Amino acid sequence: MRKLIIAIDGPAASGKSTAARLFAKRLRYAYIDTGAMYRACALAAKEAGIDMSDESALDALMDSISISIKHDSDENKIYLNGKDVSAAIRKPEISGLASGVSAHATVRNKMVDLQREMGAQGGVVLDGRDIGTVVFPDADLKFFFVAPARVRAQRRFDELIMRGEDPSFEDVLNDMIARDEADSSRTLAPLVPAEDSIHIDTGALNIEEMIDLLYAHYLKKVQAK
Ligand code: CDP
């Protein structure tokens, strides 16, 4: 059976990463976390002391860094210049910086090329903001996740607490709303649902129900072929 390209897009903390990882595991597909790639770019810019609005410095940076993803048992590990930065990119500060760098063409072009290379053979689940609209507009199956802002903020808050951070819920909520707004209103590859995407409200579903629902759509797709 031909292996599909599956896109999952949606706003911050809408459950994309968890669903994409587990769904890929169920299908024995690869999982590509494109948000982690933009986070790694932001970390690289921060370490180099580059301002997120300095296009020419970002351009030079993009020529000099390497970003790769390795699938390590259940986890995706992300490497920046050969160094494992999987934990460092999850810091709250990096979320905002990632949204800043990801608005630049120089950054997006390099990341989109890499993502297309990684997904070209099929057998992949990619999650992000522009997978179904820009990276793989011909993806076989496109999902767009939604959930109320407070539900998403609670998820991110719990995640940060688990990682040993000490955030305030209001800060998490406000940062998330600001980032969604920036991601949705930017000129390049804004966060918008692809016309042919299947909308899934993840607020009311537990993870098992979510994977079963995605799988039901997958079966419908492969049986129709
Ligand atoms: O985990 P969370 O949903 O909070 O964010 P993420 O998926 O790790 O993405 C971090 C940031 O990278 C987003 O706020 C976007 O600005 C950017 N991003 C993007 O522009 N395009 C993608 N395909 C994925 C992420």
Tab-separated table of C-alpha atoms and ligand atoms in Angstrom:
chain	number	residue	atom	x	y	z
A	1	MET	CA	0.000	0.000	0.000
A	2	ARG	CA	1.296	3.474	-0.861
A	3	LYS	CA	2.375	5.381	2.198
A	4	LEU	CA	0.587	8.669	2.779
A	5	ILE	CA	1.649	12.194	3.648
A	6	ILE	CA	-0.449	13.358	6.604
A	7	ALA	CA	-0.583	17.011	7.693
A	8	ILE	CA	-1.714	18.243	11.109
A	9	ASP	CA	-1.924	22.023	11.520
A	10	GLY	CA	-3.351	24.219	14.239
A	11	PRO	CA	-2.634	26.866	16.879
A	12	ALA	CA	-0.329	26.578	19.887
A	13	ALA	CA	-0.830	23.644	22.255
A	14	SER	CA	-3.819	22.361	20.297
A	15	GLY	CA	-2.611	18.789	20.824
A	16	LYS	CA	-0.879	18.449	17.451
A	17	SER	CA	2.451	17.109	18.657
A	18	THR	CA	1.067	14.425	20.956
A	19	ALA	CA	-1.466	13.305	18.360
A	20	ALA	CA	1.043	13.389	15.491
A	21	ARG	CA	3.607	11.369	17.451
A	22	LEU	CA	1.141	8.670	18.560
A	23	PHE	CA	-0.658	8.537	15.226
A	24	ALA	CA	2.678	8.101	13.410
A	25	LYS	CA	3.556	5.316	15.824
A	26	ARG	CA	0.245	3.548	15.163
A	27	LEU	CA	0.786	3.751	11.392
A	28	ARG	CA	4.520	2.967	11.694
A	29	TYR	CA	5.181	6.271	9.954
A	30	ALA	CA	7.854	8.865	10.699
A	31	TYR	CA	6.852	11.913	12.716
A	32	ILE	CA	8.222	15.352	11.802
A	33	ASP	CA	7.724	18.117	14.372
A	34	THR	CA	8.191	21.236	12.225
A	35	GLY	CA	7.626	23.568	15.196
A	36	ALA	CA	10.737	22.070	16.807
A	37	MET	CA	12.704	23.077	13.706
A	38	TYR	CA	11.633	26.739	14.019
A	39	ARG	CA	12.361	26.581	17.729
A	40	ALA	CA	15.893	25.346	16.939
A	41	CYS	CA	16.365	28.288	14.530
A	42	ALA	CA	15.258	30.661	17.297
A	43	LEU	CA	17.692	29.089	19.751
A	44	ALA	CA	20.505	29.428	17.203
A	45	ALA	CA	19.650	33.107	16.680
A	46	LYS	CA	19.507	33.713	20.419
A	47	GLU	CA	22.867	32.012	21.027
A	48	ALA	CA	24.414	34.094	18.223
A	49	GLY	CA	22.958	37.279	19.750
A	50	ILE	CA	20.921	38.036	16.631
A	51	ASP	CA	17.899	40.266	16.801
A	52	MET	CA	14.788	38.493	15.476
A	53	SER	CA	14.112	41.413	13.135
A	54	ASP	CA	17.611	41.455	11.575
A	55	GLU	CA	16.882	39.775	8.238
A	56	SER	CA	20.456	39.862	6.858
A	57	ALA	CA	21.970	38.408	10.053
A	58	LEU	CA	19.297	35.676	9.998
A	59	ASP	CA	20.121	35.010	6.367
A	60	ALA	CA	23.802	34.462	7.184
A	61	LEU	CA	22.840	32.333	10.187
A	62	MET	CA	20.633	30.086	8.034
A	63	ASP	CA	23.620	29.406	5.748
A	64	SER	CA	25.762	28.325	8.645
A	65	ILE	CA	23.553	26.058	10.777
A	66	SER	CA	22.443	22.460	10.452
A	67	ILE	CA	19.197	21.150	11.880
A	68	SER	CA	18.209	17.502	11.957
A	69	ILE	CA	15.623	15.266	13.576
A	70	LYS	CA	16.390	11.768	14.813
A	71	HIS	CA	13.767	9.266	15.813
A	72	ASP	CA	14.875	7.773	19.085
A	73	SER	CA	12.480	5.018	20.279
A	74	ASP	CA	9.310	6.955	21.158
A	75	GLU	CA	10.815	10.388	20.964
A	76	ASN	CA	11.876	12.838	18.319
A	77	LYS	CA	15.240	14.362	19.125
A	78	ILE	CA	16.208	17.631	17.523
A	79	TYR	CA	19.822	18.516	16.813
A	80	LEU	CA	21.277	21.950	16.167
A	81	ASN	CA	24.790	21.763	14.676
A	82	GLY	CA	25.039	18.180	15.929
A	83	LYS	CA	24.011	19.022	19.520
A	84	ASP	CA	20.823	17.651	21.094
A	85	VAL	CA	18.676	20.721	21.883
A	86	SER	CA	15.377	18.854	22.479
A	87	ALA	CA	14.981	20.203	26.026
A	88	ALA	CA	16.409	23.701	25.446
A	89	ILE	CA	13.899	24.534	22.694
A	90	ARG	CA	10.917	23.967	25.022
A	91	LYS	CA	11.695	26.963	27.249
A	92	PRO	CA	8.789	29.477	27.203
A	93	GLU	CA	11.096	32.238	25.955
A	94	ILE	CA	11.912	30.202	22.843
A	95	SER	CA	8.205	29.930	21.889
A	96	GLY	CA	7.938	33.680	21.293
A	97	LEU	CA	11.331	33.859	19.583
A	98	ALA	CA	10.332	30.970	17.277
A	99	SER	CA	7.248	32.868	16.229
A	100	GLY	CA	9.496	35.875	15.488
A	101	VAL	CA	12.087	34.032	13.351
A	102	SER	CA	9.473	31.974	11.550
A	103	ALA	CA	7.975	35.100	9.942
A	104	HIS	CA	11.149	35.537	7.820
A	105	ALA	CA	11.399	34.160	4.284
A	106	THR	CA	15.042	33.196	4.723
A	107	VAL	CA	14.154	30.947	7.664
A	108	ARG	CA	10.967	29.504	6.155
A	109	ASN	CA	12.611	28.693	2.793
A	110	LYS	CA	15.315	26.638	4.427
A	111	MET	CA	12.940	24.826	6.801
A	112	VAL	CA	10.317	24.118	4.119
A	113	ASP	CA	13.009	22.650	1.797
A	114	LEU	CA	14.183	20.388	4.613
A	115	GLN	CA	10.618	19.333	5.470
A	116	ARG	CA	9.818	18.489	1.852
A	117	GLU	CA	13.005	16.458	1.600
A	118	MET	CA	12.164	14.533	4.769
A	119	GLY	CA	8.562	13.866	3.742
A	120	ALA	CA	8.890	13.291	-0.001
A	121	GLN	CA	8.776	9.489	0.170
A	122	GLY	CA	5.517	9.471	2.146
A	123	GLY	CA	4.894	7.452	5.293
A	124	VAL	CA	5.061	10.643	7.360
A	125	VAL	CA	2.951	12.670	9.761
A	126	LEU	CA	4.028	16.322	9.940
A	127	ASP	CA	2.651	18.853	12.381
A	128	GLY	CA	2.897	22.638	12.183
A	129	ARG	CA	1.088	25.732	10.933
A	130	ASP	CA	1.472	25.566	7.137
A	131	ILE	CA	1.872	21.876	6.296
A	132	GLY	CA	-1.437	21.504	4.438
A	133	THR	CA	-1.250	24.948	2.813
A	134	VAL	CA	2.424	25.434	1.866
A	135	VAL	CA	4.746	22.524	2.644
A	136	PHE	CA	2.564	19.730	1.225
A	137	PRO	CA	-0.531	21.311	-0.368
A	138	ASP	CA	-1.185	17.911	-2.005
A	139	ALA	CA	-0.967	15.953	1.268
A	140	ASP	CA	-3.239	12.892	1.269
A	141	LEU	CA	-4.896	13.756	4.531
A	142	LYS	CA	-5.068	17.155	6.237
A	143	PHE	CA	-6.253	17.839	9.752
A	144	PHE	CA	-6.738	21.203	11.427
A	145	PHE	CA	-6.867	21.050	15.219
A	146	VAL	CA	-8.795	23.558	17.278
A	147	ALA	CA	-9.525	23.905	21.004
A	148	PRO	CA	-10.553	26.801	23.264
A	149	ALA	CA	-7.637	29.065	24.286
A	150	ARG	CA	-8.036	28.307	28.001
A	151	VAL	CA	-7.940	24.552	27.395
A	152	ARG	CA	-4.789	24.928	25.307
A	153	ALA	CA	-3.181	27.236	27.872
A	154	GLN	CA	-3.935	24.722	30.642
A	155	ARG	CA	-2.213	21.979	28.631
A	156	ARG	CA	0.874	24.131	28.057
A	157	PHE	CA	0.879	25.217	31.727
A	158	ASP	CA	0.779	21.561	32.909
A	159	GLU	CA	3.538	20.661	30.461
A	160	LEU	CA	5.781	23.468	31.731
A	161	ILE	CA	5.184	22.481	35.365
A	162	MET	CA	6.165	18.891	34.450
A	163	ARG	CA	9.387	20.268	32.969
A	164	GLY	CA	10.229	21.999	36.230
A	165	GLU	CA	9.301	25.548	35.146
A	166	ASP	CA	7.281	27.866	37.383
A	167	PRO	CA	5.025	29.869	35.058
A	168	SER	CA	1.896	31.844	35.898
A	169	PHE	CA	-1.230	30.612	34.145
A	170	GLU	CA	-2.136	34.129	32.968
A	171	ASP	CA	1.320	34.598	31.389
A	172	VAL	CA	1.027	31.272	29.566
A	173	LEU	CA	-2.452	32.185	28.312
A	174	ASN	CA	-1.511	35.710	27.221
A	175	ASP	CA	1.744	34.641	25.518
A	176	MET	CA	-0.132	31.938	23.664
A	177	ILE	CA	-2.875	34.280	22.459
A	178	ALA	CA	-0.259	36.816	21.288
A	179	ARG	CA	1.692	34.124	19.434
A	180	ASP	CA	-1.447	32.740	17.720
A	181	GLU	CA	-2.333	36.250	16.644
A	182	ALA	CA	1.175	36.852	15.227
A	183	ASP	CA	1.219	33.449	13.478
A	184	SER	CA	-2.240	34.018	11.962
A	185	SER	CA	-1.673	37.559	10.741
A	186	ARG	CA	1.814	37.285	9.236
A	187	THR	CA	2.209	37.643	5.472
A	188	LEU	CA	4.184	34.476	4.894
A	189	ALA	CA	2.528	31.099	5.432
A	190	PRO	CA	0.030	32.332	8.009
A	191	LEU	CA	-1.773	29.922	10.287
A	192	VAL	CA	-4.973	29.262	8.330
A	193	PRO	CA	-6.788	25.998	7.715
A	194	ALA	CA	-6.333	24.455	4.256
A	195	GLU	CA	-9.658	24.463	2.416
A	196	ASP	CA	-9.702	20.681	2.261
A	197	SER	CA	-8.680	20.090	5.888
A	198	ILE	CA	-10.724	18.100	8.393
A	199	HIS	CA	-11.356	20.203	11.517
A	200	ILE	CA	-10.971	18.399	14.808
A	201	ASP	CA	-11.941	19.958	18.121
A	202	THR	CA	-9.466	18.405	20.541
A	203	GLY	CA	-10.898	20.166	23.601
A	204	ALA	CA	-13.489	17.476	24.223
A	205	LEU	CA	-11.424	14.408	23.310
A	206	ASN	CA	-8.957	12.362	25.286
A	207	ILE	CA	-5.833	11.233	23.492
A	208	GLU	CA	-7.110	7.735	22.750
A	209	GLU	CA	-10.335	9.074	21.228
A	210	MET	CA	-8.316	11.535	19.178
A	211	ILE	CA	-6.049	8.844	17.698
A	212	ASP	CA	-9.069	6.596	16.978
A	213	LEU	CA	-10.757	9.477	15.145
A	214	LEU	CA	-7.643	10.207	13.049
A	215	TYR	CA	-7.310	6.499	12.315
A	216	ALA	CA	-10.946	6.287	11.157
A	217	HIS	CA	-10.254	9.108	8.670
A	218	TYR	CA	-7.082	7.325	7.559
A	219	LEU	CA	-8.974	4.064	6.909
A	220	LYS	CA	-11.650	5.904	4.965
A	221	LYS	CA	-8.929	7.480	2.831
A	222	VAL	CA	-7.002	4.308	2.038
A	223	GLN	CA	-10.191	2.329	1.356
A	224	ALA	CA	-11.391	4.985	-1.093
A	225	LYS	CA	-8.176	4.764	-3.113
B	1	CDP	O1	4.096	23.586	20.536
B	1	CDP	P1	3.448	24.851	20.061
B	1	CDP	O2	2.156	24.575	19.365
B	1	CDP	O3	3.347	25.890	21.117
B	1	CDP	O4	4.433	25.532	18.991
B	1	CDP	P2	5.330	24.838	17.887
B	1	CDP	O5	4.493	23.953	17.014
B	1	CDP	O6	6.538	24.222	18.518
B	1	CDP	O7	5.776	26.112	16.991
B	1	CDP	C1	6.507	27.204	17.511
B	1	CDP	C2	6.371	28.374	16.559
B	1	CDP	O8	6.994	28.036	15.323
B	1	CDP	C3	4.951	28.762	16.176
B	1	CDP	O9	4.375	29.707	17.058
B	1	CDP	C4	5.091	29.322	14.766
B	1	CDP	O10	5.395	30.693	14.771
B	1	CDP	C5	6.293	28.572	14.214
B	1	CDP	N1	5.908	27.522	13.256
B	1	CDP	C6	5.669	27.894	11.946
B	1	CDP	O11	5.719	29.071	11.609
B	1	CDP	N2	5.394	26.953	11.002
B	1	CDP	C7	5.327	25.659	11.336
B	1	CDP	N3	5.085	24.755	10.374
B	1	CDP	C8	5.529	25.258	12.667
B	1	CDP	C9	5.808	26.219	13.624
